[in-house]
PDB file of C-alpha atoms in Angstrom:
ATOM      1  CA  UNK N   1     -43.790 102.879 -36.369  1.00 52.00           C
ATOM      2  CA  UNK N   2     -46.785 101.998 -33.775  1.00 65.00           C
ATOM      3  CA  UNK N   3     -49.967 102.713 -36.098  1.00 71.00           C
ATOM      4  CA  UNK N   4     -53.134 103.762 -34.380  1.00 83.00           C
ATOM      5  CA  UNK N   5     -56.034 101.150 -34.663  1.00 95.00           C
ATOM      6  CA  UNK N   6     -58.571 102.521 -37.046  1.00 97.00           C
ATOM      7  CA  UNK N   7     -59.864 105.719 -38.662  1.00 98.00           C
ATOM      8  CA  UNK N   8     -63.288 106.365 -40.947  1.00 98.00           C
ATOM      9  CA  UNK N   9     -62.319 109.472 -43.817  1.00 98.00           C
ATOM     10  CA  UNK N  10     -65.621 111.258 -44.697  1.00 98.00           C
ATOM     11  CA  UNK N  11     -65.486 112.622 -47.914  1.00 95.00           C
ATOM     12  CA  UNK N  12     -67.363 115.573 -48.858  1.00 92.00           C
ATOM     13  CA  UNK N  13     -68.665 113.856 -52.230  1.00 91.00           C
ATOM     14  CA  UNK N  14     -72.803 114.684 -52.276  1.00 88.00           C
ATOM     15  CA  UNK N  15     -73.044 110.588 -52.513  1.00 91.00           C
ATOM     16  CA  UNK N  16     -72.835 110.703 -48.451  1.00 93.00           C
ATOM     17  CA  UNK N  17     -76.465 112.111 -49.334  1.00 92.00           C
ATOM     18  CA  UNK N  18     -77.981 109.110 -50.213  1.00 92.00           C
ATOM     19  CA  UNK N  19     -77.383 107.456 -46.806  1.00 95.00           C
ATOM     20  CA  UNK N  20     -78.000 108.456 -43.117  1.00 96.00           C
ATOM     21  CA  UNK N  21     -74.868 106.551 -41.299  1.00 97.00           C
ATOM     22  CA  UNK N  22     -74.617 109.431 -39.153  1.00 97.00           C
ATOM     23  CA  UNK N  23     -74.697 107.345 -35.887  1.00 97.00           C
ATOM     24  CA  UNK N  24     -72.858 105.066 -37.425  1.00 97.00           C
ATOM     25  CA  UNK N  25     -70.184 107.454 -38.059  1.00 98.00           C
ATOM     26  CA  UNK N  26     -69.727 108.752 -34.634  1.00 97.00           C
ATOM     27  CA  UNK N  27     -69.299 105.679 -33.476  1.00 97.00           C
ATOM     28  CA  UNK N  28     -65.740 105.177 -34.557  1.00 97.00           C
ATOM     29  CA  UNK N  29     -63.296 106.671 -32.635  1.00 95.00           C
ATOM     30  CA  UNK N  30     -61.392 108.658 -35.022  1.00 97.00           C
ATOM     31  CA  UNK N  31     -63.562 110.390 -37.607  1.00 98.00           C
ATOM     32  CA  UNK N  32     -61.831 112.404 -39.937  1.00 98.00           C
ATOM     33  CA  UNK N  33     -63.015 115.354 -42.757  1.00 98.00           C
ATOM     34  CA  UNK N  34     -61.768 117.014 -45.141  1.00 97.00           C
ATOM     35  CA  UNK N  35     -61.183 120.797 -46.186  1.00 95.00           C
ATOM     36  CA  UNK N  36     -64.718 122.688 -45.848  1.00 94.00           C
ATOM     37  CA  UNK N  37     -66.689 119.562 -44.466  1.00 96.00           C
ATOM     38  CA  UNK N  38     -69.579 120.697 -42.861  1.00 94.00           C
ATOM     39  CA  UNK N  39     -72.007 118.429 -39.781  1.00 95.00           C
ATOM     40  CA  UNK N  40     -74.426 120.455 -38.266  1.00 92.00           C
ATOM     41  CA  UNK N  41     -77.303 120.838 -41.265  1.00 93.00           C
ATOM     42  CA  UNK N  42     -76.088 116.919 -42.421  1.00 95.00           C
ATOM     43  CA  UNK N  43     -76.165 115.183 -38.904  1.00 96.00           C
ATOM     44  CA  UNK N  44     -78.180 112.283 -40.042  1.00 97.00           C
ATOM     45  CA  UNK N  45     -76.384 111.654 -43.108  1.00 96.00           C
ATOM     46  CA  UNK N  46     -72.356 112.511 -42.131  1.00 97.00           C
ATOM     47  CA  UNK N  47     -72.925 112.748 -38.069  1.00 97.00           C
ATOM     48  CA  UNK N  48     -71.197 115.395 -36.126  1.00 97.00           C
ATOM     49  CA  UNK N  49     -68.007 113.861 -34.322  1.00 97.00           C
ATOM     50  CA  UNK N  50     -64.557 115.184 -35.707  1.00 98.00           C
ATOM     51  CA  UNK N  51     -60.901 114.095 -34.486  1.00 97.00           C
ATOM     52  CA  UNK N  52     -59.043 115.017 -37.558  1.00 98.00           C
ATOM     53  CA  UNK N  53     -59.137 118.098 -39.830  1.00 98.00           C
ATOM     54  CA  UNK N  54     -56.984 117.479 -43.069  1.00 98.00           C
ATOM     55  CA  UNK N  55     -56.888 120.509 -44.577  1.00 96.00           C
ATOM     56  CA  UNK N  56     -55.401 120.902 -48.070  1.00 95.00           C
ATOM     57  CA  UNK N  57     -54.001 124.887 -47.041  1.00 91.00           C
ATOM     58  CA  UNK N  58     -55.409 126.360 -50.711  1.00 89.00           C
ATOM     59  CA  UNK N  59     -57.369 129.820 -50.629  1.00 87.00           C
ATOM     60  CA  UNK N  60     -60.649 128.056 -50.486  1.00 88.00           C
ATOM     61  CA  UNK N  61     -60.131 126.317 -46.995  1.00 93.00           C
ATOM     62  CA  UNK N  62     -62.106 128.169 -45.036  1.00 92.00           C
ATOM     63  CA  UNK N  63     -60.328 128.910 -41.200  1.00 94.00           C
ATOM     64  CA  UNK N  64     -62.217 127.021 -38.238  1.00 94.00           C
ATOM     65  CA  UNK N  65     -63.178 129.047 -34.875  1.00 90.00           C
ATOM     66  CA  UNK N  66     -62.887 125.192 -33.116  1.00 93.00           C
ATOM     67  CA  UNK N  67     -60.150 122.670 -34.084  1.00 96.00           C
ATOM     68  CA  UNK N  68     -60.201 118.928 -33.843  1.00 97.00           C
ATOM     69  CA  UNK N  69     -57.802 117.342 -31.478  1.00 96.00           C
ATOM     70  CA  UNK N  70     -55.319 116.753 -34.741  1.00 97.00           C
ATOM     71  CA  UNK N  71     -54.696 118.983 -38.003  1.00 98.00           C
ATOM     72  CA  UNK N  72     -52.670 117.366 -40.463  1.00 98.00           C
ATOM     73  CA  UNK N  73     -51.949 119.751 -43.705  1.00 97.00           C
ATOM     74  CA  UNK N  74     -51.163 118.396 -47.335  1.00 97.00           C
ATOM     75  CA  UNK N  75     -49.341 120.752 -49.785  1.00 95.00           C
ATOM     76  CA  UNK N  76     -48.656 119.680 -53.537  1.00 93.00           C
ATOM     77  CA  UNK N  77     -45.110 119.844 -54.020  1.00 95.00           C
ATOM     78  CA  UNK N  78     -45.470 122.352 -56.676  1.00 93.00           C
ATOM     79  CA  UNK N  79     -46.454 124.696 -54.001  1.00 93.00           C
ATOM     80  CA  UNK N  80     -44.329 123.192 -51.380  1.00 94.00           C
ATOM     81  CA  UNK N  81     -41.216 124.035 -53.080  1.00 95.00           C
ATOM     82  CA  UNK N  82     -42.516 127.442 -54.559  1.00 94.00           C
ATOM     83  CA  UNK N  83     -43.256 128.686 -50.933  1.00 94.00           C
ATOM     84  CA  UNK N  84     -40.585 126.378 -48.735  1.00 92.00           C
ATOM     85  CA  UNK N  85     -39.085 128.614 -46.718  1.00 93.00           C
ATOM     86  CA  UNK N  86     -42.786 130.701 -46.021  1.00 94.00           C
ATOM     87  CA  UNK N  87     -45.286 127.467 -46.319  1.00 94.00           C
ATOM     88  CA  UNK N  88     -45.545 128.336 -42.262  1.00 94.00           C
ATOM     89  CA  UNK N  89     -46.259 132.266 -42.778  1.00 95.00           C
ATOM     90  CA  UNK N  90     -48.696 130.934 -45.738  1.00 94.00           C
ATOM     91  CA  UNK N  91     -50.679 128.619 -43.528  1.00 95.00           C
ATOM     92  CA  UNK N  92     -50.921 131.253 -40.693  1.00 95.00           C
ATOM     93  CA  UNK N  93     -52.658 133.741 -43.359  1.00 93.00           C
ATOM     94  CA  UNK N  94     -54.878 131.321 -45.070  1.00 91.00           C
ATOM     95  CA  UNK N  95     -55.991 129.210 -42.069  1.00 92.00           C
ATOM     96  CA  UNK N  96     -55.399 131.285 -38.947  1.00 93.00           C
ATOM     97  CA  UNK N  97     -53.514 128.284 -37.614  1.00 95.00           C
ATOM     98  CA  UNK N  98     -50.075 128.494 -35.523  1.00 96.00           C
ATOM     99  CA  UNK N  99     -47.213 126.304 -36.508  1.00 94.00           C
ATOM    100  CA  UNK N 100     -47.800 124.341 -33.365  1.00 96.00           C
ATOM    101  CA  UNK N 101     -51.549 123.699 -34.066  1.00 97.00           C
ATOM    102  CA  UNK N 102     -51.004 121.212 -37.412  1.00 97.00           C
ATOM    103  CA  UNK N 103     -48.465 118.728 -38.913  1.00 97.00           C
ATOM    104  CA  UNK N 104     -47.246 119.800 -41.809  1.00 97.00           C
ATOM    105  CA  UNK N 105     -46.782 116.699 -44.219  1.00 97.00           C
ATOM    106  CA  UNK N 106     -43.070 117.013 -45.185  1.00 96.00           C
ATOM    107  CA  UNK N 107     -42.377 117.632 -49.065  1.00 96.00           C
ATOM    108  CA  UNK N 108     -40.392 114.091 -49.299  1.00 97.00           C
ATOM    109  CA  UNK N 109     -43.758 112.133 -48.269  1.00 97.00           C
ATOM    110  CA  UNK N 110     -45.565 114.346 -50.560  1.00 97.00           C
ATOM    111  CA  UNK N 111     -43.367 112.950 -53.502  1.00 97.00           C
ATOM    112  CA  UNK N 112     -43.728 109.577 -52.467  1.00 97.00           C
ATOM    113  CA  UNK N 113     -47.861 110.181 -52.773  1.00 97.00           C
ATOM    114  CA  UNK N 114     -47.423 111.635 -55.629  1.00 96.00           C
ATOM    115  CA  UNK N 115     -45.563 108.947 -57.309  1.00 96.00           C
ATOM    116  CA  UNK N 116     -48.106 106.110 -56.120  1.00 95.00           C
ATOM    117  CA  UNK N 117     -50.526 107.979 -58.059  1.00 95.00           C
ATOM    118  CA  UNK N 118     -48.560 109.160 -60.972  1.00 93.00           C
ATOM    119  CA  UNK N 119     -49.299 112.382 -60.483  1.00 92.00           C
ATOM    120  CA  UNK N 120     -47.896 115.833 -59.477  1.00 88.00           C
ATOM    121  CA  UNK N 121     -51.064 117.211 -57.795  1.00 90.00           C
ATOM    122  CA  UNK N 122     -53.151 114.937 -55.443  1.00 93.00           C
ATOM    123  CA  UNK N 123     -56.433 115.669 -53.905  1.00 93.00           C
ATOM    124  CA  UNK N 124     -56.722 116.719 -50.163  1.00 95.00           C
ATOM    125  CA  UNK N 125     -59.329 113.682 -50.159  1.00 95.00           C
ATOM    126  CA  UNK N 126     -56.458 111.168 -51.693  1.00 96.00           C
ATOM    127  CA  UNK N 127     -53.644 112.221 -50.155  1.00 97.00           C
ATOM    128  CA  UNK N 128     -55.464 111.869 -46.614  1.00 98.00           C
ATOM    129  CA  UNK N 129     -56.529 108.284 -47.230  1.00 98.00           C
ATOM    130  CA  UNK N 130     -52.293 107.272 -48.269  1.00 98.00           C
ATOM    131  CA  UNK N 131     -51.544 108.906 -44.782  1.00 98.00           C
ATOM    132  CA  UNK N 132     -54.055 107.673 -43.430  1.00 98.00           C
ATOM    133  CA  UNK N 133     -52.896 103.770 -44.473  1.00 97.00           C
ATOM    134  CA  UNK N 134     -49.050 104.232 -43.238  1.00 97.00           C
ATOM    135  CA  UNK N 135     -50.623 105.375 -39.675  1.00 97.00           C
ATOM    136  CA  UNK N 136     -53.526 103.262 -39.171  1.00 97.00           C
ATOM    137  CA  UNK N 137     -54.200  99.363 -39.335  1.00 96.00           C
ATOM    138  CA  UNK N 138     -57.520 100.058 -40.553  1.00 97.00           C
ATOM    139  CA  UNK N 139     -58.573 102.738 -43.150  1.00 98.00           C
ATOM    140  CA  UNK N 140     -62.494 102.773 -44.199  1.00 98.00           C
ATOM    141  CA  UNK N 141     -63.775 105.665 -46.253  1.00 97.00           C
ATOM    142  CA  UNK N 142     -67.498 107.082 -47.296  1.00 96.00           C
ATOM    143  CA  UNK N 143     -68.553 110.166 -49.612  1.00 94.00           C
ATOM    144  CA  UNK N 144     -65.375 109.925 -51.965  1.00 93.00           C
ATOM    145  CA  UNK N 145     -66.570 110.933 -55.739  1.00 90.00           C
ATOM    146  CA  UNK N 146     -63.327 111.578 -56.680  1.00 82.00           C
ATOM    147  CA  UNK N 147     -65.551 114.631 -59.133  1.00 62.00           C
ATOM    148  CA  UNK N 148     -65.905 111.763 -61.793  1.00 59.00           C
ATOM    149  CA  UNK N 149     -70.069 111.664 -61.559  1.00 61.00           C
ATOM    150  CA  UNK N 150     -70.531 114.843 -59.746  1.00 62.00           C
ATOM    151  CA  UNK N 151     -69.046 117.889 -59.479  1.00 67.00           C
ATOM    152  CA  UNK N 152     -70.508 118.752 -56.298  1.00 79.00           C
ATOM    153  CA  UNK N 153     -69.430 118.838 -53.065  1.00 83.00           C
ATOM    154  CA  UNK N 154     -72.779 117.671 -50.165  1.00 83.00           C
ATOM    155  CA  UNK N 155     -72.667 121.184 -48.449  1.00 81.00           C
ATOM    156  CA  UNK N 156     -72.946 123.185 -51.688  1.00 75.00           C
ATOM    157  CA  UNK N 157     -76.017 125.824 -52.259  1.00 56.00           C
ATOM    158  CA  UNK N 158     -78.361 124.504 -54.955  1.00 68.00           C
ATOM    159  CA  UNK N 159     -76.557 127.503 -57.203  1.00 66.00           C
ATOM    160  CA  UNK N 160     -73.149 126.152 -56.168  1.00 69.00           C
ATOM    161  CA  UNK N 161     -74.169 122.805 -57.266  1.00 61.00           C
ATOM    162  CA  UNK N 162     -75.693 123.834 -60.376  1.00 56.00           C
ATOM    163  CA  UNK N 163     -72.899 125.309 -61.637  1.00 59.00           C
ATOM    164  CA  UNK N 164     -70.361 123.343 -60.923  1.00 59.00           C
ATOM    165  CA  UNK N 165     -72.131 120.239 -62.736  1.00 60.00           C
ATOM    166  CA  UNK N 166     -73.355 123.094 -65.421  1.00 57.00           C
ATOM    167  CA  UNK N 167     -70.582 125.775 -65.980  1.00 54.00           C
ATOM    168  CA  UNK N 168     -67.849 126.181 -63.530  1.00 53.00           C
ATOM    169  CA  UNK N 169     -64.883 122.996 -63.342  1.00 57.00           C
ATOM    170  CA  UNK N 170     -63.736 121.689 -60.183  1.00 50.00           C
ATOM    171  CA  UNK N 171     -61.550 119.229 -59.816  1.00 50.00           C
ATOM    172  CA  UNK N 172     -59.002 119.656 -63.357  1.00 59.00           C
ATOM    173  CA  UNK N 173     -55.868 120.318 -61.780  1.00 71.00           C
ATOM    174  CA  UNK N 174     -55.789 116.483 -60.581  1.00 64.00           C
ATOM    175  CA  UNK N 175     -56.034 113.409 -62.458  1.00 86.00           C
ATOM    176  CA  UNK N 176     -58.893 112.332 -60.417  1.00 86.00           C
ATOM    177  CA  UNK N 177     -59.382 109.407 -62.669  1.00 90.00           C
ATOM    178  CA  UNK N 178     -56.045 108.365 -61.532  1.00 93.00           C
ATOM    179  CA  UNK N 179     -56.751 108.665 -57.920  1.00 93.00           C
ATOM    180  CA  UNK N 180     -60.268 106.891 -57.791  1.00 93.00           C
ATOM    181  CA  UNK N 181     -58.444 103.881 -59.732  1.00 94.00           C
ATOM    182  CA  UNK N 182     -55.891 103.374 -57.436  1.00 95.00           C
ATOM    183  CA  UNK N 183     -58.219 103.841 -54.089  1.00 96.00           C
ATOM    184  CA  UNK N 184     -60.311 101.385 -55.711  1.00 95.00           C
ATOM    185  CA  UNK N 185     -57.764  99.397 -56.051  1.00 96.00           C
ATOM    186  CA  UNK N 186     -56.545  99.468 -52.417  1.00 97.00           C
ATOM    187  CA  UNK N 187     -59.999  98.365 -51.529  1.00 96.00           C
ATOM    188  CA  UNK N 188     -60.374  95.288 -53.928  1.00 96.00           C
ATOM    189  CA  UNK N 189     -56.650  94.160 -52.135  1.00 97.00           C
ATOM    190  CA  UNK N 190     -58.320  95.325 -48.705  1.00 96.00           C
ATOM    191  CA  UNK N 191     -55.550  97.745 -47.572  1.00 97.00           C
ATOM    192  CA  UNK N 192     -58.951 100.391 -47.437  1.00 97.00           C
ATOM    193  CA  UNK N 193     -62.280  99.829 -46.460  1.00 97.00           C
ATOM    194  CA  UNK N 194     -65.581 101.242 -47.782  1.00 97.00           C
ATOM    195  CA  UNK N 195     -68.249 102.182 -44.957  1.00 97.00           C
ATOM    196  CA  UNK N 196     -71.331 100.890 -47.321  1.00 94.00           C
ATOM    197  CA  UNK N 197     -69.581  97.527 -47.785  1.00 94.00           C
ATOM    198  CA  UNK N 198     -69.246  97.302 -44.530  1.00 95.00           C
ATOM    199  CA  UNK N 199     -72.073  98.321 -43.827  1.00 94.00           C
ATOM    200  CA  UNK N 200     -74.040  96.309 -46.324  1.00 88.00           C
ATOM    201  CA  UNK N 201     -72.266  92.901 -44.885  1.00 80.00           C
ATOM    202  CA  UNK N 202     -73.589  92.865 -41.689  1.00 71.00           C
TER     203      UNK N 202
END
């Protein structure tokens, strides 16, 4: 398979706070976001440019009036096999998005994610960076929390954020422990780069 040069994956951790890479970030030529990501109140600090949506297809993915030129969808496999034979019908309800407007990640490749990470239900943010690796030479990521420090996401109201550090969980239903280990790993053996280290090298 002919992978595509290079993508940048920006999380929607509220770490991407602390920096403005903003023009930084739309200079790469494929910027992709995650889920509910949102640019236009955050230019400075995420940028604006979007070529890829991955969209995790749950009931809090809000549908977009304006797609980027790619959607690529990730469904666990709990889910997958629960609603095979309607996953299309699903997506078209939650998302407003025709079967010709996404890729749906097939359920095999969603096992073999799963089983790099050991376990049965993988972030939207995780599963886009192991797609992202088997179609790109070079993978480099920013605002990815993994919900270990925070359990914010950067575009939450100050309520939103309070209680989710406070009251409310996000994040349980993955071992994001799990996940940020084994990204972290894939940077220290260079198969993923992080935008502040490259950043902070030159």
């Amino acid at each position: 398979m002919n992978k595509e040069e290079e993508i940048l994956i920006i999380g929607n951790g509220s770490s991407v706070l602390d920096t403005k890479y903003g023009d930084i970030i739309d200079s790469y030529q494929n910027v992709a976001r995650i889920n509910n990501y949102e640019t236009e109140t955050f230019k400075e600090n995420v940028g604006q440019k979007v070529n890829i949506w991955f969209n995790g297809a749950n009931k809090h993915v809000r549908p977009r009036k304006k797609l980027p030129e790619k959607v690529i969808v990730f469904v666990p496999s709990s889910v997958y096999v629960k609603y095979y034979d309607l996953m299309d019908a699903r997506i078209k309800e939650r998302q407003n998005l025709d079967k010709n407007q996404y890729y749906l990640v097939p359920l095999k490749k969603v096992y073999d994610y799963e089983e790099l990470i050991k376990s049965d239900r993988i972030t939207t943010g995780t599963s886009s960076i192991l797609w992202a690796m088997e179609n790109y030479k070079t993978v480099v990521i920013h605002g990815f929390d993994f919900f270990i420090d925070s359990k914010e996401h950067y575009y939450d109201s100050k309520i939103k954020k309070w209680l989710y550090n406070n009251i409310l969980t996000r994040g349980k239903k993955h071992n994001t422990q799990r996940e940020m280990d084994y990204i972290n790993e894939q940077i220290e053996l260079g198969k993923v780069k992080s935008l502040k280290n490259i950043i902070s090298d030159t």
